[in-house]
Coordinates of C-alpha atoms and ligand atoms in Angstrom, one line a residue:
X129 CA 16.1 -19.7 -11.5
X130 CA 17.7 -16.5 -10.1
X131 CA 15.6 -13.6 -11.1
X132 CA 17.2 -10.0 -10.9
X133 CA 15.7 -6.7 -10.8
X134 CA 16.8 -3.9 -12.8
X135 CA 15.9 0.2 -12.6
X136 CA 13.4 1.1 -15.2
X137 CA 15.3 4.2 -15.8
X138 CA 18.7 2.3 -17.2
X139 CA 19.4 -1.0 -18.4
X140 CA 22.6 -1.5 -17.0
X141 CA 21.3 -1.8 -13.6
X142 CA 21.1 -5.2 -12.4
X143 CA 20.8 -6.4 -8.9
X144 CA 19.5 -9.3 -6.9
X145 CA 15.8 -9.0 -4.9
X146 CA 18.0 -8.0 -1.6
X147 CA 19.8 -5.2 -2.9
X148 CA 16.6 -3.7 -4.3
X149 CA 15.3 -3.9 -1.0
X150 CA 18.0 -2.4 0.9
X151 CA 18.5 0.1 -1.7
X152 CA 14.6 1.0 -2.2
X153 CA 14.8 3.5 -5.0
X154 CA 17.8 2.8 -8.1
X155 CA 20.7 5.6 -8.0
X156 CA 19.3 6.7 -11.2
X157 CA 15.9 7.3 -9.9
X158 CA 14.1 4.8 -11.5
X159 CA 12.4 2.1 -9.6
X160 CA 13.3 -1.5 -8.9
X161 CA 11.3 -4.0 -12.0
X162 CA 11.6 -7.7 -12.1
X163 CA 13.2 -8.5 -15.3
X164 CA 10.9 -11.2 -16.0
X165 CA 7.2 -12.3 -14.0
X166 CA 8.0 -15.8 -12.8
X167 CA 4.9 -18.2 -13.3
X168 CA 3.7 -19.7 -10.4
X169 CA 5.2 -23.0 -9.8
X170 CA 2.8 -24.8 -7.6
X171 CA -1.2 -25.4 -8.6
X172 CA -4.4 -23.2 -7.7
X173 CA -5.5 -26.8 -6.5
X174 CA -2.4 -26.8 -4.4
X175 CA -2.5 -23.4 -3.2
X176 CA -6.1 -23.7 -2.4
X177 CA -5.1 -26.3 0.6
X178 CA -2.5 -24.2 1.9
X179 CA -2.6 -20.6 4.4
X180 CA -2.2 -17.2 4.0
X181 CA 1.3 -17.5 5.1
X182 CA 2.0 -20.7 3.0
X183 CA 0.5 -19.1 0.0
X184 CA 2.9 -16.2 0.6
X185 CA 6.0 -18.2 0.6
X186 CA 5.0 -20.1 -2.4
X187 CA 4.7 -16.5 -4.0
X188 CA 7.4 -14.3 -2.9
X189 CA 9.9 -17.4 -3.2
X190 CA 9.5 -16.8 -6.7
X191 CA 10.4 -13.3 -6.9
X192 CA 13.0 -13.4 -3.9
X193 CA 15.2 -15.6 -5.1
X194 CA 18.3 -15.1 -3.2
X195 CA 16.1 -15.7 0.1
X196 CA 17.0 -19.0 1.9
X197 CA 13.8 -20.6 2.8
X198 CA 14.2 -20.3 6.3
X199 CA 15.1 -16.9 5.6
X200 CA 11.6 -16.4 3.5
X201 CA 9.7 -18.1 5.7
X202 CA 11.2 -16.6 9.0
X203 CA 10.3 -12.8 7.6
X204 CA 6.4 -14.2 6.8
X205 CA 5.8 -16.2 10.7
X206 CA 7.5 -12.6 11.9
X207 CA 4.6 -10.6 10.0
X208 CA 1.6 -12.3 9.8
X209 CA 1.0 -13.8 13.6
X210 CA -1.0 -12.2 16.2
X211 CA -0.7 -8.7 15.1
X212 CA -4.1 -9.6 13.4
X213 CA -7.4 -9.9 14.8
X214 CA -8.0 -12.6 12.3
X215 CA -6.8 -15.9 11.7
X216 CA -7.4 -15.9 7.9
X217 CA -5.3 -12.7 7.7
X218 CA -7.3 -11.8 5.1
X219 CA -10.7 -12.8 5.3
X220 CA -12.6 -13.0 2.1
X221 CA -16.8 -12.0 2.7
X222 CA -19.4 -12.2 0.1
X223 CA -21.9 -9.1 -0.1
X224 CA -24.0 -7.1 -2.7
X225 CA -23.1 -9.6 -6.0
X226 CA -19.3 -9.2 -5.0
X227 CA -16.2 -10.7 -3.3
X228 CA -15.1 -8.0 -0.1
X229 CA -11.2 -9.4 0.3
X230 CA -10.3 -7.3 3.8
X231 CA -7.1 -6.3 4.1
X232 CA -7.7 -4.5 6.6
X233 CA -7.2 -6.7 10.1
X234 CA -3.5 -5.7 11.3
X235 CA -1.8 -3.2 13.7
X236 CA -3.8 -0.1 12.2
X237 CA -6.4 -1.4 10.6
X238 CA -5.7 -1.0 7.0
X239 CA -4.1 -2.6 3.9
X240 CA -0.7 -1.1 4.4
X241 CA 0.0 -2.5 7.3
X242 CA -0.1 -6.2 5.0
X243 CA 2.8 -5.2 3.4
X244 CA 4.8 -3.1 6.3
X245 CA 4.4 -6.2 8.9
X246 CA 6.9 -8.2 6.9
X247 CA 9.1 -5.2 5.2
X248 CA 10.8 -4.9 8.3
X249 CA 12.0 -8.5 8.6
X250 CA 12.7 -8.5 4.7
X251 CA 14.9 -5.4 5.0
X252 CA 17.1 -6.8 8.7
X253 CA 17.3 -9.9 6.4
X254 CA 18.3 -8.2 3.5
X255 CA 20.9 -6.4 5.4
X256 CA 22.6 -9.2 6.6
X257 CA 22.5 -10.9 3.5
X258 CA 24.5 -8.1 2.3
X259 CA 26.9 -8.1 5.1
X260 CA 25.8 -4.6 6.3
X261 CA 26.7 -4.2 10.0
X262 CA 25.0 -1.1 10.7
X263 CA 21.7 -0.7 12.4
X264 CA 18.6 0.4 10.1
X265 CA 17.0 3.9 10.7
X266 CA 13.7 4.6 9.4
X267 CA 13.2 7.7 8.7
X268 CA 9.8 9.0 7.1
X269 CA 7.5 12.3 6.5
X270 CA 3.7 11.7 6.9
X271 CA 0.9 13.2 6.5
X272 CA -1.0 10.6 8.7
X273 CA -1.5 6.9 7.6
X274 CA 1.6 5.4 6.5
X275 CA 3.7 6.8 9.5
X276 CA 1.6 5.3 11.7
X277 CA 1.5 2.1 9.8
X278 CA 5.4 1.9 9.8
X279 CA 6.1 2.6 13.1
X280 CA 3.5 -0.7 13.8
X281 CA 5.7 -3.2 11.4
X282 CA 9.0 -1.4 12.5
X283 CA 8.3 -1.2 16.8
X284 CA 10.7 -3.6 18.4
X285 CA 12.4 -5.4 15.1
X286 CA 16.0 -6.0 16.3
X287 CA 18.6 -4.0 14.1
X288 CA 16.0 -0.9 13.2
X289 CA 15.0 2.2 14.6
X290 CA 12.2 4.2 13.1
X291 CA 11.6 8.3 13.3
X292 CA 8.9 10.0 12.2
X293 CA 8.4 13.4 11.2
X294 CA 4.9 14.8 11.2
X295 CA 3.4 18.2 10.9
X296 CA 2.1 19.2 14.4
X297 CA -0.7 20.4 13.3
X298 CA -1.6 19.0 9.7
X299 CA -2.7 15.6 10.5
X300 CA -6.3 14.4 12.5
X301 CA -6.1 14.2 16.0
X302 CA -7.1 10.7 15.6
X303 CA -4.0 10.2 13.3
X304 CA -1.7 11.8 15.9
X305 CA -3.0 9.9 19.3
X306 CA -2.6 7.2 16.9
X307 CA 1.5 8.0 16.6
X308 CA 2.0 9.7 19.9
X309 CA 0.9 6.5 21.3
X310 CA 3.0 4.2 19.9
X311 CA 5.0 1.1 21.7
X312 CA 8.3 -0.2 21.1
X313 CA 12.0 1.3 22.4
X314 CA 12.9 1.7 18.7
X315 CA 10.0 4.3 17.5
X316 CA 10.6 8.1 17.9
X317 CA 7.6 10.1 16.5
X318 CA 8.2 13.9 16.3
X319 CA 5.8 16.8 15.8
X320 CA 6.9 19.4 13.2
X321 CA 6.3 23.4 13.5
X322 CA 5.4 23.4 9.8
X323 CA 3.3 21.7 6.9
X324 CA 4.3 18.1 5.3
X325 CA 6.3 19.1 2.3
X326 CA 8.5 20.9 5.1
X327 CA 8.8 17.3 6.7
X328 CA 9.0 15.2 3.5
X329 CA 11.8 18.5 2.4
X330 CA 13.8 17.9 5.7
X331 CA 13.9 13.8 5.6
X332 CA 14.9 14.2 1.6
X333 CA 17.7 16.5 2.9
X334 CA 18.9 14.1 5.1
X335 CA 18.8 11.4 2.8
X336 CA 21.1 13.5 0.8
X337 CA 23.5 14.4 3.1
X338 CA 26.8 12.6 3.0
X339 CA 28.6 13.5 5.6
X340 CA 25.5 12.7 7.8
X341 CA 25.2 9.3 6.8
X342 CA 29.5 9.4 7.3
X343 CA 28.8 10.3 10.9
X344 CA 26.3 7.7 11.0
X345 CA 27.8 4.9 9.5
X346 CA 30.8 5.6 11.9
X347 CA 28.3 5.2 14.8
X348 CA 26.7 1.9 13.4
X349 CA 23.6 3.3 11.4
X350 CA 22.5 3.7 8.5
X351 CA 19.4 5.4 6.4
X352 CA 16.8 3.7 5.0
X353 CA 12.9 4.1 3.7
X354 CA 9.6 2.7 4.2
X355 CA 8.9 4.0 0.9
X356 CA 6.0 2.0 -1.3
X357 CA 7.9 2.3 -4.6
X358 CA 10.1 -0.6 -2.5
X359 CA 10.1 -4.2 -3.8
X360 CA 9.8 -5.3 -0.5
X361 CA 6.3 -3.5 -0.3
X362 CA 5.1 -4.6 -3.6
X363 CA 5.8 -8.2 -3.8
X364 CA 4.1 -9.0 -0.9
X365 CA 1.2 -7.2 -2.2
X366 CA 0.9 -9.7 -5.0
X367 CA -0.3 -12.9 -2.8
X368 CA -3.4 -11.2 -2.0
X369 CA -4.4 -12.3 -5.1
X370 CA -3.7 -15.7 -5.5
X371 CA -4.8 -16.4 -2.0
X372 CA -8.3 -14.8 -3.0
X373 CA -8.5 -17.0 -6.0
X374 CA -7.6 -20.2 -4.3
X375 CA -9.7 -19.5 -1.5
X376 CA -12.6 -19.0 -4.0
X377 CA -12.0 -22.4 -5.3
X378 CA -11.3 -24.2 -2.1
X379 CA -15.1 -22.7 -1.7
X380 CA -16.5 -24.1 -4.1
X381 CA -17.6 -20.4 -5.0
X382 CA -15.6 -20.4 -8.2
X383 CA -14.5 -23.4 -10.9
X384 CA -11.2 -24.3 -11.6
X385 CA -9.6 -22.1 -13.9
X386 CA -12.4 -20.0 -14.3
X387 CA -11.4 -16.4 -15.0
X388 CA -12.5 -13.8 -12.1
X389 CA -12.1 -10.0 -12.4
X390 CA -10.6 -8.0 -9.7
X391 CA -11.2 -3.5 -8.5
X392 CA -8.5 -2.4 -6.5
X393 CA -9.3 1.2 -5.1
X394 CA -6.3 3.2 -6.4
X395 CA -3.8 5.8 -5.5
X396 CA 0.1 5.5 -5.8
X397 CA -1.0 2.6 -8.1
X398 CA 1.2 -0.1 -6.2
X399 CA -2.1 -2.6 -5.0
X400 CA -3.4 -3.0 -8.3
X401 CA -0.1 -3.1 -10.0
X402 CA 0.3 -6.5 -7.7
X403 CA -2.8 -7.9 -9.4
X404 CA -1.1 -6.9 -12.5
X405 CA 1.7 -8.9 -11.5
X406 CA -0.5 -11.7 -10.3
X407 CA -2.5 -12.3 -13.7
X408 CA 0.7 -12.3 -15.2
X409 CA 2.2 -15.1 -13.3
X410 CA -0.4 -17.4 -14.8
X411 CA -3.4 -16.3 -11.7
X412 CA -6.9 -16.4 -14.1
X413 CA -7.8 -12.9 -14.1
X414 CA -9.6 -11.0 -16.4
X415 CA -9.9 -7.0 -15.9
X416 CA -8.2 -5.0 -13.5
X417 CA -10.7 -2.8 -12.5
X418 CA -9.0 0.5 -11.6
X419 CA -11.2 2.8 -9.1
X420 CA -10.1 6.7 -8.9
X421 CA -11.6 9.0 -6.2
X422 CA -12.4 12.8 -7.7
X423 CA -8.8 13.1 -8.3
X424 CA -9.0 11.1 -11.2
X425 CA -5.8 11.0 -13.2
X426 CA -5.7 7.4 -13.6
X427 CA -9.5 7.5 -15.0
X428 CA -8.3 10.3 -17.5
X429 CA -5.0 7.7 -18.5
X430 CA -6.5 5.1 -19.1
X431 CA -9.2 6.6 -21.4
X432 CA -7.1 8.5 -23.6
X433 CA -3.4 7.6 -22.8
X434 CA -2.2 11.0 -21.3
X435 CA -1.4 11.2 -17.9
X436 CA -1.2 14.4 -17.0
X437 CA -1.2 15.7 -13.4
X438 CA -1.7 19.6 -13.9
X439 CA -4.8 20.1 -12.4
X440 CA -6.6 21.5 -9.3
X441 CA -5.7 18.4 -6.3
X442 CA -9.2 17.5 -4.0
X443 CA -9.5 16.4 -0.7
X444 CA -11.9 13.7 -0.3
X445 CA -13.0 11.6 2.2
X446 CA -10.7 8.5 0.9
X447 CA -7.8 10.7 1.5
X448 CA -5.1 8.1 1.1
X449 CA -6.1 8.2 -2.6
X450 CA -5.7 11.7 -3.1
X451 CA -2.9 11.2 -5.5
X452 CA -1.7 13.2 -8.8
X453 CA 1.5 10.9 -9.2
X454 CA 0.6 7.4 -8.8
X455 CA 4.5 6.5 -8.7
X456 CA 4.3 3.0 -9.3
X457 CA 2.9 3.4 -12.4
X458 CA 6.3 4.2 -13.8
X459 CA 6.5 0.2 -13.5
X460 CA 3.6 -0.6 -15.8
X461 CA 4.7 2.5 -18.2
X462 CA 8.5 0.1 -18.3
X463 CA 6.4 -2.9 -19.0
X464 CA 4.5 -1.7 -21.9
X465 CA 6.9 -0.2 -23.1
X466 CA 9.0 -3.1 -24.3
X467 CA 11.1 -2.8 -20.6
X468 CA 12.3 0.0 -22.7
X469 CA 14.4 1.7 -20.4
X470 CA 15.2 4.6 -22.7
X471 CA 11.6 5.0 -23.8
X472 CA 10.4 4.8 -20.0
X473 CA 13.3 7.7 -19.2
X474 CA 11.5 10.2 -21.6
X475 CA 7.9 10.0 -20.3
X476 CA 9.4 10.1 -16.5
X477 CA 11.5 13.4 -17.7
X478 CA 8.5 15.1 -19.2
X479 CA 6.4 14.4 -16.8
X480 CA 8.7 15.8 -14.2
X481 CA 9.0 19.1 -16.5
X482 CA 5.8 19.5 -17.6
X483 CA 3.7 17.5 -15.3
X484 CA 2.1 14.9 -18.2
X485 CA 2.7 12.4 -21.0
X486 CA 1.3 10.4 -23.6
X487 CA 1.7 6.9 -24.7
X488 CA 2.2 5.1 -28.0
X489 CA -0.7 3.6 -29.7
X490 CA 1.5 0.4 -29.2
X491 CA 1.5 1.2 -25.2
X492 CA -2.1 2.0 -25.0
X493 CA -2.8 -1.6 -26.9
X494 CA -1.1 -3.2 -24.2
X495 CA -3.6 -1.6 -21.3
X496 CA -6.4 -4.0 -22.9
X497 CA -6.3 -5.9 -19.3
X498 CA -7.0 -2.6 -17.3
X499 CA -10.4 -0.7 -16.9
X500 CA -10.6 3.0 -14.9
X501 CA -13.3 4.9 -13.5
X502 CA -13.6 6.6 -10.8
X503 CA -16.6 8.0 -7.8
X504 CA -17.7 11.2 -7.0
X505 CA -17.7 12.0 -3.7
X506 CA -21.7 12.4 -3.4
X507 CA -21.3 8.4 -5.3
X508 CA -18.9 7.4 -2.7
X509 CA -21.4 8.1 0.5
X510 CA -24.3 7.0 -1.9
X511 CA -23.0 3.3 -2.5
X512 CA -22.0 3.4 1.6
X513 CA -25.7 3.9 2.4
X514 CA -27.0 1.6 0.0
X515 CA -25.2 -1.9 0.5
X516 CA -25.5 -1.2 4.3
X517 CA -29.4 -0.4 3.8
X518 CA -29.4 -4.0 1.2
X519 CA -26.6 -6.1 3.3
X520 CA -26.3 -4.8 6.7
X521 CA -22.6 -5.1 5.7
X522 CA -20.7 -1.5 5.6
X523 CA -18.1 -0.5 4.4
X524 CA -15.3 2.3 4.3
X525 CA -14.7 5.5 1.9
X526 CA -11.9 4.1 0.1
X527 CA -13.4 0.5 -0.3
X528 CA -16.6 2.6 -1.3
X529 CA -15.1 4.3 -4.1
X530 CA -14.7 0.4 -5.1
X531 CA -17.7 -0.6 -4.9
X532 CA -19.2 2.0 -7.1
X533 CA -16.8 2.2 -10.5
X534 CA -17.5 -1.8 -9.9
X535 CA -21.0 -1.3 -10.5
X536 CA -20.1 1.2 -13.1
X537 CA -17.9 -1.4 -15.1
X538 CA -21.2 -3.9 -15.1
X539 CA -23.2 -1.3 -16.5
X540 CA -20.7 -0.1 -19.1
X541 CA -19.7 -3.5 -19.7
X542 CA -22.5 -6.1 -19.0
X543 CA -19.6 -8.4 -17.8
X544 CA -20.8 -10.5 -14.8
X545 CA -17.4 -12.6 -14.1
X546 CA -17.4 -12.8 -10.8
X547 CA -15.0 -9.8 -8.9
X548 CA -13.1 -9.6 -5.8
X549 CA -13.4 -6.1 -4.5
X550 CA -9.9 -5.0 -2.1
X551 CA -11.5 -3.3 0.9
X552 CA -8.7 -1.6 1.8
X553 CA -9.3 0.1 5.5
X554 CA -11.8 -1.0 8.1
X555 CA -15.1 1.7 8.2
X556 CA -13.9 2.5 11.9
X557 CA -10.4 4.1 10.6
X558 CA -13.1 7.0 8.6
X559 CA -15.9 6.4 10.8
X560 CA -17.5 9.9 11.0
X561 CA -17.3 9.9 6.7
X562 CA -18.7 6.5 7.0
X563 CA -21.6 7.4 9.6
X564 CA -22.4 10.7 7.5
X565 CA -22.9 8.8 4.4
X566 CA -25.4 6.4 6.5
X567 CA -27.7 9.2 7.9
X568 CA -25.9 12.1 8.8
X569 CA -28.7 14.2 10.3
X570 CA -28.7 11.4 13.0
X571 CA -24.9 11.1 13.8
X572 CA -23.7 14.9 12.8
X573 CA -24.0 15.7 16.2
X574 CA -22.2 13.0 18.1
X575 CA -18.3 12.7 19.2
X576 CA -16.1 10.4 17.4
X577 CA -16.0 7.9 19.7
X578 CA -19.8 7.9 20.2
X579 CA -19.9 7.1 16.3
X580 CA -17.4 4.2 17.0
X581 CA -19.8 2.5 19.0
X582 CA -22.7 3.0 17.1
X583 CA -20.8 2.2 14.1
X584 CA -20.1 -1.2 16.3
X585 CA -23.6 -1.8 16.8
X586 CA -25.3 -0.8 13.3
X587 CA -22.5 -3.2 11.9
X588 CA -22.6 -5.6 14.3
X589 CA -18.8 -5.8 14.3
X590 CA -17.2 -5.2 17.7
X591 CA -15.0 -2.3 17.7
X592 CA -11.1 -3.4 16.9
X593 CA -8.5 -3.0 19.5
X594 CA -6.8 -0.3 17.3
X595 CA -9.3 2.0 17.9
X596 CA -9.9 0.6 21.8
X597 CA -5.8 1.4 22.1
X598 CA -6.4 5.2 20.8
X599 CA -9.1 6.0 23.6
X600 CA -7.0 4.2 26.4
X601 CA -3.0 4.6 25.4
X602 CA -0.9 6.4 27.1
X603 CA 1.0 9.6 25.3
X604 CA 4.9 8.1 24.5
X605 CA 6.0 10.6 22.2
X606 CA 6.0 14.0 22.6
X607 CA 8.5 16.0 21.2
X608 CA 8.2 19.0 18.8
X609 CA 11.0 20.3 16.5
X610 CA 11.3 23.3 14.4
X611 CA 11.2 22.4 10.9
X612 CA 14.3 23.5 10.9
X613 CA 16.2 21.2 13.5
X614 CA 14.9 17.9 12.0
X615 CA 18.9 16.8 11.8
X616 CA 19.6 18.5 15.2
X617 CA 16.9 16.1 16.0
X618 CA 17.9 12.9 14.4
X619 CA 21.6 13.8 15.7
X620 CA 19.8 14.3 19.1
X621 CA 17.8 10.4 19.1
X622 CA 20.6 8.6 17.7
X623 CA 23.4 10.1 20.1
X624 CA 25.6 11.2 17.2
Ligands
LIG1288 C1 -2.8 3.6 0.4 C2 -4.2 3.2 0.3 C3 -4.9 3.0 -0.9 C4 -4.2 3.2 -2.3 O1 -3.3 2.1 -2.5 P1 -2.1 2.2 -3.6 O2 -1.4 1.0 -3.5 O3 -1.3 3.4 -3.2 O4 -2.8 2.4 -4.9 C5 -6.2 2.7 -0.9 N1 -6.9 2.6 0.2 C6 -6.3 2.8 1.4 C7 -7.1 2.7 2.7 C8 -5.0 3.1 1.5 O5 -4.4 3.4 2.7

């Protein structure tokens, strides 16, 4: 059965998975929702003979729909192959009374990279489907991770180019050898004389500029974004789930349909909105166990059904959760409320004027599946230290702040289903956080790449060739822009 998608902002909106893709945000600025969750068509028992990539196939066909098979399947051999360093894609490992699903072994060494492998082929795809002629442009403001984790899924995809605007000097210089270094004939990274929102302000701009995209399309191009609000970014999000489960009963470690509980560390609310969407396709999950670093907005939600992002914003050391508008939330608001578009509409307007809202009783009933905490940053080293000192296993900042509102949730709630914990970024993208929460008096002094290798030996895990690539790679990109000649700039690369 066809399923459509329609903006959460308007019920008149109605278009097929494809078009939600190519289009990545609705013209009313709601996002893409599925009207309905398909239920999953094939059994755990199946699923639990198949692979990561036959798993995803058996998922996103259902949500995909206009997708040809060969199309579907094309877009997943395309993503998930060599790019990572294991064959499991997403290895599952048992330590300290919890299930560690990692995420983390692609291109950059880090969850997002899962979902940007295959966006990529889903959007070329898309495109043709569509009969759109032009090339694909990229074009993204970051403050660090996701560029880098773009320009990896985008580099050499026939029919895209990718730029990348970052500020020259507000990211780590680890992030920036990262970019500068980057292969493929279709990546441009560029250095911006000012701060993000002076990047994120220019790409926006450009976005919005039609006779730009008039002068483009007449050349063969055409905008699009990497965004994480995109379909195309979520759904494959949702088979880490069922592959966890099924590979939990293909164990043995679990029975059959016995109910497991899952703690997605949190930010722009997209992961663990996937497990959302994964329990309700019929997966047996129990809580969704939402961790918060000290900017916990989500933890303050959840308890009393304001959301309300008017407060001071911390930096942390699980930085890619420092978030005060988890923007895919605006899904789950849609959801609970009724897929009331109307009703949706108002809470997204008020929070845009006055930076919060609250929920109906009715709404709040419906968040019965979800639980929120969050870790301090003092909790975050703390649990670091400590299952590394128990297991020998260690694990990074974001995956920390886990790993502690999980042991939270048992305390508060004395419920001992078994959980799946999504680690979410290998210890050696935040290596010096990670080594200062293990014994800082010993590492403080040493270089980063000293604390790589000891990292490598303390964890016994050699170090991965993203990191080997960052010492060794040659500098590719190197051009600077004012912040105010981004288009001069764009113009410039594309020959327009
Ligand atoms: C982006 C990111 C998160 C947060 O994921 P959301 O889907 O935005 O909630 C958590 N950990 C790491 C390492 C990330 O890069």
């Amino acid at each position: 059965m066809d399923l459509f998608y329609s903006s959460t902002r308007s019920s008149e909106v109605k278009v097929k998975a494809s078009e939600a893709i190519l289009k990545g945000l609705a013209d009313d600025g709601g996002l893409f929702a599925p009207e309905r969750i398909p239920a999953m068509d094939k059994s755990l028992k199946e699923l639990a003979a198949m692979d990561y990539k036959q798993v995803a196939y058996e998922v996103m066909k259902l949500f995909l729909t206009d997708f040809t098979e060969e199309e579907l399947r094309s877009c997943i051999d395309k993503a998930y192959d060599s790019k990572f360093d294991t064959d499991e894609i997403a290895p599952l490992v048992k330590a300290d009374g919890a299930y560690y699903l990692e995420l983390f072994h692609g291109a950059t060494i880090a969850f997002k990279d899962m979902a940007l492998s295959i966006l990529p082929h889903l959007l070329t795809t898309s495109a043709r489907k569509n009969n759109v002629k032009n090339d694909i442009v990229i074009l993204t403001a970051t403050s660090g991770d996701t560029g880098k984790a773009a320009l990896a899924g985008f580099a050499d995809v026939p029919g895209t180019k990718i730029i990348v605007f970052y500020p020259k000097n507000g990211v780590s210089p680890i992030q920036e050898k990262q970019m500068v270094t980057q292969k493929g004939d279709n990546t441009f990274v560029v250095g911006i004389k000012g701060n993000f929102d002076d990047a994120q302000t220019g790409v926006k701009n450009m976005f919005n500029n039609k006779e730009l995209a008039q002068t483009l399309d007449a050349a063969g191009f055409q905008f699009s974004s990497a965004n994480s609000i995109n379909i195309g970014r979520l759904v494959p999000q949702i088979v880490y789930y069922v592959y966890a489960y099924t590979r939990l009963l293909g164990d043995g470690e679990i029975a059959a349909d016995e109910t497991i509980n899952v703690v997605v560390p949190t930010g722009n609310f997209g992961n663990i909105l996937a497990a959302y969407y994964a329990k309700n396709m019929g997966l047996p999950i129990g809580r969704l166990i939402c961790a918060s670093n000290e900017n916990k907005v989500l933890y303050d939600f959840f308890e009393s059904g304001t959301y309300d992002k008017n407060r001071e914003f911390v930096l942390t050391t699980s930085p890619s959760m420092d978030i005060l508008i988890s923007s895919n939330l605006e899904r789950l608001i849609y959801k609970i409320a009724g897929m009331d578009a109307k009703a949706n509409k108002k809470f997204m307007d008020s929070l845009k004027t006055d930076g919060k809202y609250s929920i109906t009783d009715d709404m709040k009933k419906e968040l019965a599946d979800f639980y929120g905490n969050y870790a301090s940053e003092a909790e975050t080293a703390g649990i670091i230290k400590a299952i590394y000192e128990d297991t020998g296993y260690v694990i990074d900042t974001h995956t920390a702040v886990a790993a502690k509102v999980y042991k939270k949730y048992v305390q508060d709630t004395k419920d001992t289903t078994k959980a799946v914990i999504a680690s979410t970024a290998s210890p050696f993208k935040f290596t010096r956080s990670v080594m200062d929460a293990i014994d800082k008096a010993k590492y403080d002094a040493m270089s980063d790449f000293e604390l790589v290798d000891e990292l490598s030996k303390i964890a016994n895990v050699v170090v991965p060739q993203a990191i080997e690539d960052i010492r060794t790679a040659p500098v590719r990109h190197d051009r600077v822009c004012d912040k105010t000649e981004m288009e001069a700039t764009v113009r410039d690369i594309l020959g327009v």
